[in-house]
């Protein structure tokens, strides 16, 4: 185990999907892992890494305790999609381990890539995640009223079409809507639409939605 990282869990941001977006520092640490923890999709990006591979599914709470135990004697590297400090498992690990026991290596967030894809700055935007959440629409509506731009992480239930329906139902006036799907992957799709048209929009993959005032 490298002396400076002794007993530290390394949490690595793996970007939005394409391996080329992973930083050299992240790759360096991944290669040195004794134990690599991550989703099946992320683990598959590193077939050549000679580490014990642990699949992260819905076993978050059990696994966070194991990560803490393993890290006493072995170098644990946890892979997360996008950036670790943006709506991820990192919060749970840092809460369990303490900040001083974690080394976080940033990654390119799907949100960053979405704003880049549509040529918009994100320094004046507000963000929220509907990924795996229920009933956060009151919060979303408040943000869309208040901010010029709102970036939203979606999931298979909270799709761009469902988001558009909720916003229209709340009486929000028409807005520009960008739907950024499968970012950085071969099936990437970037669509510009409005709330009324988006009500019938079909999406299949992971997507980021940006709502912008006209
Ligand atoms: C659990 S969140 C993780 C966010 C991640 N930490 C980040 O910085 O992108 C997962 C959500 O991120 C978004 N996402 C992740 N990868 C994506 C991609 N390649 N294209 C579009 N959206 C993506 C989707 O909204 C997905 O439901």
Short mmCIF file of C-alpha atoms and ligand atoms in Angstrom, two decimals:
data_model
loop_
_atom_site.label_atom_id
_atom_site.label_comp_id
_atom_site.label_asym_id
_atom_site.label_seq_id
_atom_site.Cartn_x
_atom_site.Cartn_y
_atom_site.Cartn_z
CA UNK A 1 0.00 0.00 0.00
CA UNK A 2 1.42 3.46 -0.87
CA UNK A 3 2.48 5.05 2.44
CA UNK A 4 0.69 8.40 1.94
CA UNK A 5 -2.65 6.69 1.31
CA UNK A 6 -2.31 4.17 4.14
CA UNK A 7 -5.72 3.35 5.61
CA UNK A 8 -7.38 5.82 3.27
CA UNK A 9 -10.20 4.88 0.99
CA UNK A 10 -9.69 6.36 -2.44
CA UNK A 11 -12.89 7.48 -4.15
CA UNK A 12 -12.40 7.97 -7.84
CA UNK A 13 -14.64 9.87 -10.26
CA UNK A 14 -14.91 7.86 -13.49
CA UNK A 15 -16.64 10.49 -15.60
CA UNK A 16 -19.80 10.09 -17.67
CA UNK A 17 -18.98 6.78 -19.39
CA UNK A 18 -16.21 7.13 -21.96
CA UNK A 19 -12.91 5.94 -20.51
CA UNK A 20 -11.02 8.81 -22.17
CA UNK A 21 -12.68 11.16 -19.67
CA UNK A 22 -11.00 9.46 -16.69
CA UNK A 23 -8.01 11.44 -15.42
CA UNK A 24 -4.48 9.99 -15.37
CA UNK A 25 -4.39 10.43 -11.58
CA UNK A 26 -7.58 8.38 -11.27
CA UNK A 27 -6.17 5.64 -13.53
CA UNK A 28 -2.91 5.57 -11.58
CA UNK A 29 -4.77 4.94 -8.33
CA UNK A 30 -7.16 2.40 -9.86
CA UNK A 31 -4.19 0.35 -11.10
CA UNK A 32 -2.71 0.23 -7.58
CA UNK A 33 -5.92 -0.94 -5.88
CA UNK A 34 -6.03 -4.13 -3.81
CA UNK A 35 -9.83 -3.96 -3.80
CA UNK A 36 -11.89 -2.23 -6.46
CA UNK A 37 -15.52 -1.46 -5.59
CA UNK A 38 -18.01 -0.22 -8.17
CA UNK A 39 -21.03 -0.92 -10.33
CA UNK A 40 -20.77 -3.74 -12.88
CA UNK A 41 -20.56 -1.14 -15.65
CA UNK A 42 -17.65 0.71 -14.05
CA UNK A 43 -15.75 -2.46 -13.06
CA UNK A 44 -15.94 -3.63 -16.68
CA UNK A 45 -13.89 -0.60 -17.71
CA UNK A 46 -10.86 -2.12 -15.96
CA UNK A 47 -10.52 -5.77 -17.00
CA UNK A 48 -6.72 -5.61 -16.73
CA UNK A 49 -6.59 -4.37 -13.14
CA UNK A 50 -5.38 -7.10 -10.86
CA UNK A 51 -7.54 -6.28 -7.82
CA UNK A 52 -10.34 -8.09 -6.02
CA UNK A 53 -13.51 -6.70 -7.58
CA UNK A 54 -16.60 -6.05 -5.46
CA UNK A 55 -19.89 -5.19 -7.14
CA UNK A 56 -21.80 -2.24 -5.75
CA UNK A 57 -25.52 -2.74 -6.25
CA UNK A 58 -28.14 -1.91 -3.66
CA UNK A 59 -25.82 -3.10 -0.87
CA UNK A 60 -24.69 0.43 0.04
CA UNK A 61 -25.00 0.28 3.84
CA UNK A 62 -23.51 -3.20 4.23
CA UNK A 63 -20.68 -2.37 1.88
CA UNK A 64 -19.71 0.89 3.56
CA UNK A 65 -18.92 -1.06 6.75
CA UNK A 66 -16.90 -3.61 4.79
CA UNK A 67 -15.00 -0.84 3.01
CA UNK A 68 -14.07 0.61 6.41
CA UNK A 69 -12.82 -2.81 7.62
CA UNK A 70 -10.89 -3.65 4.44
CA UNK A 71 -9.19 -0.27 4.37
CA UNK A 72 -7.26 -1.03 7.58
CA UNK A 73 -4.96 -3.43 5.74
CA UNK A 74 -5.67 -3.04 2.03
CA UNK A 75 -5.93 -0.26 -0.52
CA UNK A 76 -9.61 0.13 -1.32
CA UNK A 77 -10.57 2.15 -4.39
CA UNK A 78 -14.24 2.98 -4.91
CA UNK A 79 -15.34 3.84 -8.43
CA UNK A 80 -18.22 6.29 -8.84
CA UNK A 81 -19.73 7.66 -12.02
CA UNK A 82 -19.18 11.30 -12.94
CA UNK A 83 -17.79 13.35 -10.08
CA UNK A 84 -17.66 11.83 -6.57
CA UNK A 85 -18.90 15.01 -4.88
CA UNK A 86 -21.99 15.35 -7.04
CA UNK A 87 -24.93 13.14 -5.97
CA UNK A 88 -23.02 9.93 -5.24
CA UNK A 89 -22.13 7.20 -2.72
CA UNK A 90 -19.22 9.38 -1.54
CA UNK A 91 -21.35 11.09 1.11
CA UNK A 92 -22.01 7.77 2.86
CA UNK A 93 -18.35 6.74 2.77
CA UNK A 94 -17.09 10.08 4.09
CA UNK A 95 -19.73 10.02 6.85
CA UNK A 96 -18.62 6.54 7.91
CA UNK A 97 -14.85 6.96 7.53
CA UNK A 98 -14.31 10.65 8.25
CA UNK A 99 -12.89 13.16 5.80
CA UNK A 100 -9.28 12.52 6.82
CA UNK A 101 -9.63 8.84 5.91
CA UNK A 102 -10.77 9.50 2.34
CA UNK A 103 -8.92 10.68 -0.72
CA UNK A 104 -11.34 11.94 -3.37
CA UNK A 105 -10.19 12.19 -6.97
CA UNK A 106 -12.59 14.36 -8.98
CA UNK A 107 -14.16 13.25 -12.23
CA UNK A 108 -16.07 14.94 -15.02
CA UNK A 109 -19.71 15.06 -14.03
CA UNK A 110 -22.51 14.19 -16.45
CA UNK A 111 -23.82 17.66 -15.53
CA UNK A 112 -20.61 19.35 -16.70
CA UNK A 113 -20.70 17.42 -19.94
CA UNK A 114 -24.38 18.29 -20.51
CA UNK A 115 -23.71 22.03 -20.13
CA UNK A 116 -20.69 21.74 -22.43
CA UNK A 117 -22.75 19.83 -25.00
CA UNK A 118 -25.34 22.61 -25.23
CA UNK A 119 -22.80 25.45 -25.00
CA UNK A 120 -24.19 26.96 -21.79
CA UNK A 121 -22.26 28.21 -18.75
CA UNK A 122 -23.15 26.48 -15.50
CA UNK A 123 -21.88 29.15 -13.09
CA UNK A 124 -25.37 30.68 -12.89
CA UNK A 125 -27.28 27.40 -12.69
CA UNK A 126 -28.93 25.49 -9.88
CA UNK A 127 -28.88 21.68 -9.67
CA UNK A 128 -30.94 18.86 -8.35
CA UNK A 129 -31.24 15.11 -8.63
CA UNK A 130 -34.44 13.17 -9.20
CA UNK A 131 -32.44 9.96 -9.52
CA UNK A 132 -34.06 7.40 -7.22
CA UNK A 133 -36.20 10.06 -5.55
CA UNK A 134 -39.94 10.35 -5.05
CA UNK A 135 -42.01 13.45 -4.68
CA UNK A 136 -39.34 16.10 -5.04
CA UNK A 137 -41.39 17.99 -7.61
CA UNK A 138 -42.36 20.85 -5.28
CA UNK A 139 -38.66 21.50 -4.83
CA UNK A 140 -38.01 21.31 -8.57
CA UNK A 141 -40.85 23.72 -9.37
CA UNK A 142 -39.48 26.20 -6.82
CA UNK A 143 -36.02 26.03 -8.40
CA UNK A 144 -37.31 26.38 -11.95
CA UNK A 145 -39.29 29.50 -10.93
CA UNK A 146 -36.28 30.99 -9.17
CA UNK A 147 -33.32 30.20 -11.45
CA UNK A 148 -32.60 30.96 -15.10
CA UNK A 149 -31.10 27.49 -15.55
CA UNK A 150 -31.75 24.28 -13.65
CA UNK A 151 -29.76 21.10 -14.31
CA UNK A 152 -31.53 17.87 -13.33
CA UNK A 153 -30.31 14.26 -13.01
CA UNK A 154 -33.16 11.98 -14.07
CA UNK A 155 -33.98 8.27 -13.87
CA UNK A 156 -36.35 5.77 -15.50
CA UNK A 157 -39.31 7.06 -13.42
CA UNK A 158 -38.49 10.75 -13.39
CA UNK A 159 -38.01 11.01 -17.13
CA UNK A 160 -37.77 14.23 -19.17
CA UNK A 161 -41.44 13.74 -20.21
CA UNK A 162 -42.60 13.34 -16.58
CA UNK A 163 -40.58 16.42 -15.58
CA UNK A 164 -42.18 18.48 -18.39
CA UNK A 165 -45.68 17.33 -17.32
CA UNK A 166 -45.11 18.35 -13.69
CA UNK A 167 -43.75 21.76 -14.65
CA UNK A 168 -46.63 22.52 -17.03
CA UNK A 169 -49.19 21.33 -14.46
CA UNK A 170 -47.75 23.74 -11.91
CA UNK A 171 -48.38 26.66 -14.26
CA UNK A 172 -44.72 27.34 -15.10
CA UNK A 173 -44.60 29.36 -18.32
CA UNK A 174 -42.92 27.76 -21.34
CA UNK A 175 -39.21 27.04 -20.98
CA UNK A 176 -36.40 25.84 -23.21
CA UNK A 177 -35.48 22.24 -22.40
CA UNK A 178 -32.32 20.33 -23.30
CA UNK A 179 -32.35 16.56 -23.01
CA UNK A 180 -28.83 15.09 -22.95
CA UNK A 181 -28.84 11.32 -23.10
CA UNK A 182 -26.02 8.74 -22.94
CA UNK A 183 -23.42 11.48 -22.80
CA UNK A 184 -19.97 10.53 -24.14
CA UNK A 185 -21.24 7.12 -25.30
CA UNK A 186 -21.70 6.01 -28.94
CA UNK A 187 -25.50 6.39 -28.60
CA UNK A 188 -25.24 9.96 -27.25
CA UNK A 189 -28.19 12.20 -28.08
CA UNK A 190 -28.59 15.92 -27.39
CA UNK A 191 -32.05 17.35 -28.05
CA UNK A 192 -33.34 20.89 -27.72
CA UNK A 193 -37.07 21.18 -27.15
CA UNK A 194 -39.67 22.97 -24.99
CA UNK A 195 -41.93 21.81 -22.18
CA UNK A 196 -45.03 21.28 -24.34
CA UNK A 197 -43.17 19.17 -26.92
CA UNK A 198 -41.23 17.26 -24.26
CA UNK A 199 -44.42 15.81 -22.75
CA UNK A 200 -44.31 13.06 -25.42
CA UNK A 201 -40.53 12.72 -25.65
CA UNK A 202 -39.21 9.14 -25.59
CA UNK A 203 -35.93 8.47 -23.80
CA UNK A 204 -34.17 5.21 -23.09
CA UNK A 205 -30.86 5.85 -21.37
CA UNK A 206 -29.43 7.92 -18.53
CA UNK A 207 -30.13 11.56 -19.10
CA UNK A 208 -29.48 15.04 -17.82
CA UNK A 209 -32.14 17.68 -18.37
CA UNK A 210 -31.46 21.41 -18.47
CA UNK A 211 -34.42 23.78 -18.11
CA UNK A 212 -33.74 27.34 -19.22
CA UNK A 213 -35.79 30.55 -19.17
CA UNK A 214 -36.33 32.07 -22.63
C1 LIG B 1 -26.40 8.55 -9.21
S1 LIG B 1 -26.35 9.88 -10.34
C2 LIG B 1 -24.61 10.08 -10.41
C3 LIG B 1 -24.17 11.42 -10.90
C4 LIG B 1 -22.65 11.50 -11.03
N1 LIG B 1 -21.99 11.58 -9.76
C5 LIG B 1 -22.20 12.65 -11.91
O1 LIG B 1 -21.43 13.52 -11.46
O2 LIG B 1 -22.59 12.65 -13.11
C6 LIG B 1 -26.73 9.10 -11.86
C7 LIG B 1 -27.37 10.05 -12.84
O3 LIG B 1 -26.38 10.80 -13.53
C8 LIG B 1 -26.79 11.06 -14.85
N2 LIG B 1 -25.83 10.44 -15.78
C9 LIG B 1 -24.77 9.68 -15.46
N3 LIG B 1 -24.08 9.33 -16.57
C10 LIG B 1 -24.72 9.89 -17.62
C11 LIG B 1 -24.50 9.91 -19.03
N4 LIG B 1 -23.45 9.29 -19.58
N5 LIG B 1 -25.37 10.60 -19.80
C12 LIG B 1 -26.40 11.26 -19.25
N6 LIG B 1 -26.66 11.27 -17.93
C13 LIG B 1 -25.84 10.61 -17.12
C14 LIG B 1 -28.19 10.46 -15.01
O4 LIG B 1 -29.12 11.46 -14.71
C15 LIG B 1 -28.15 9.37 -13.95
O5 LIG B 1 -29.43 8.97 -13.56
#
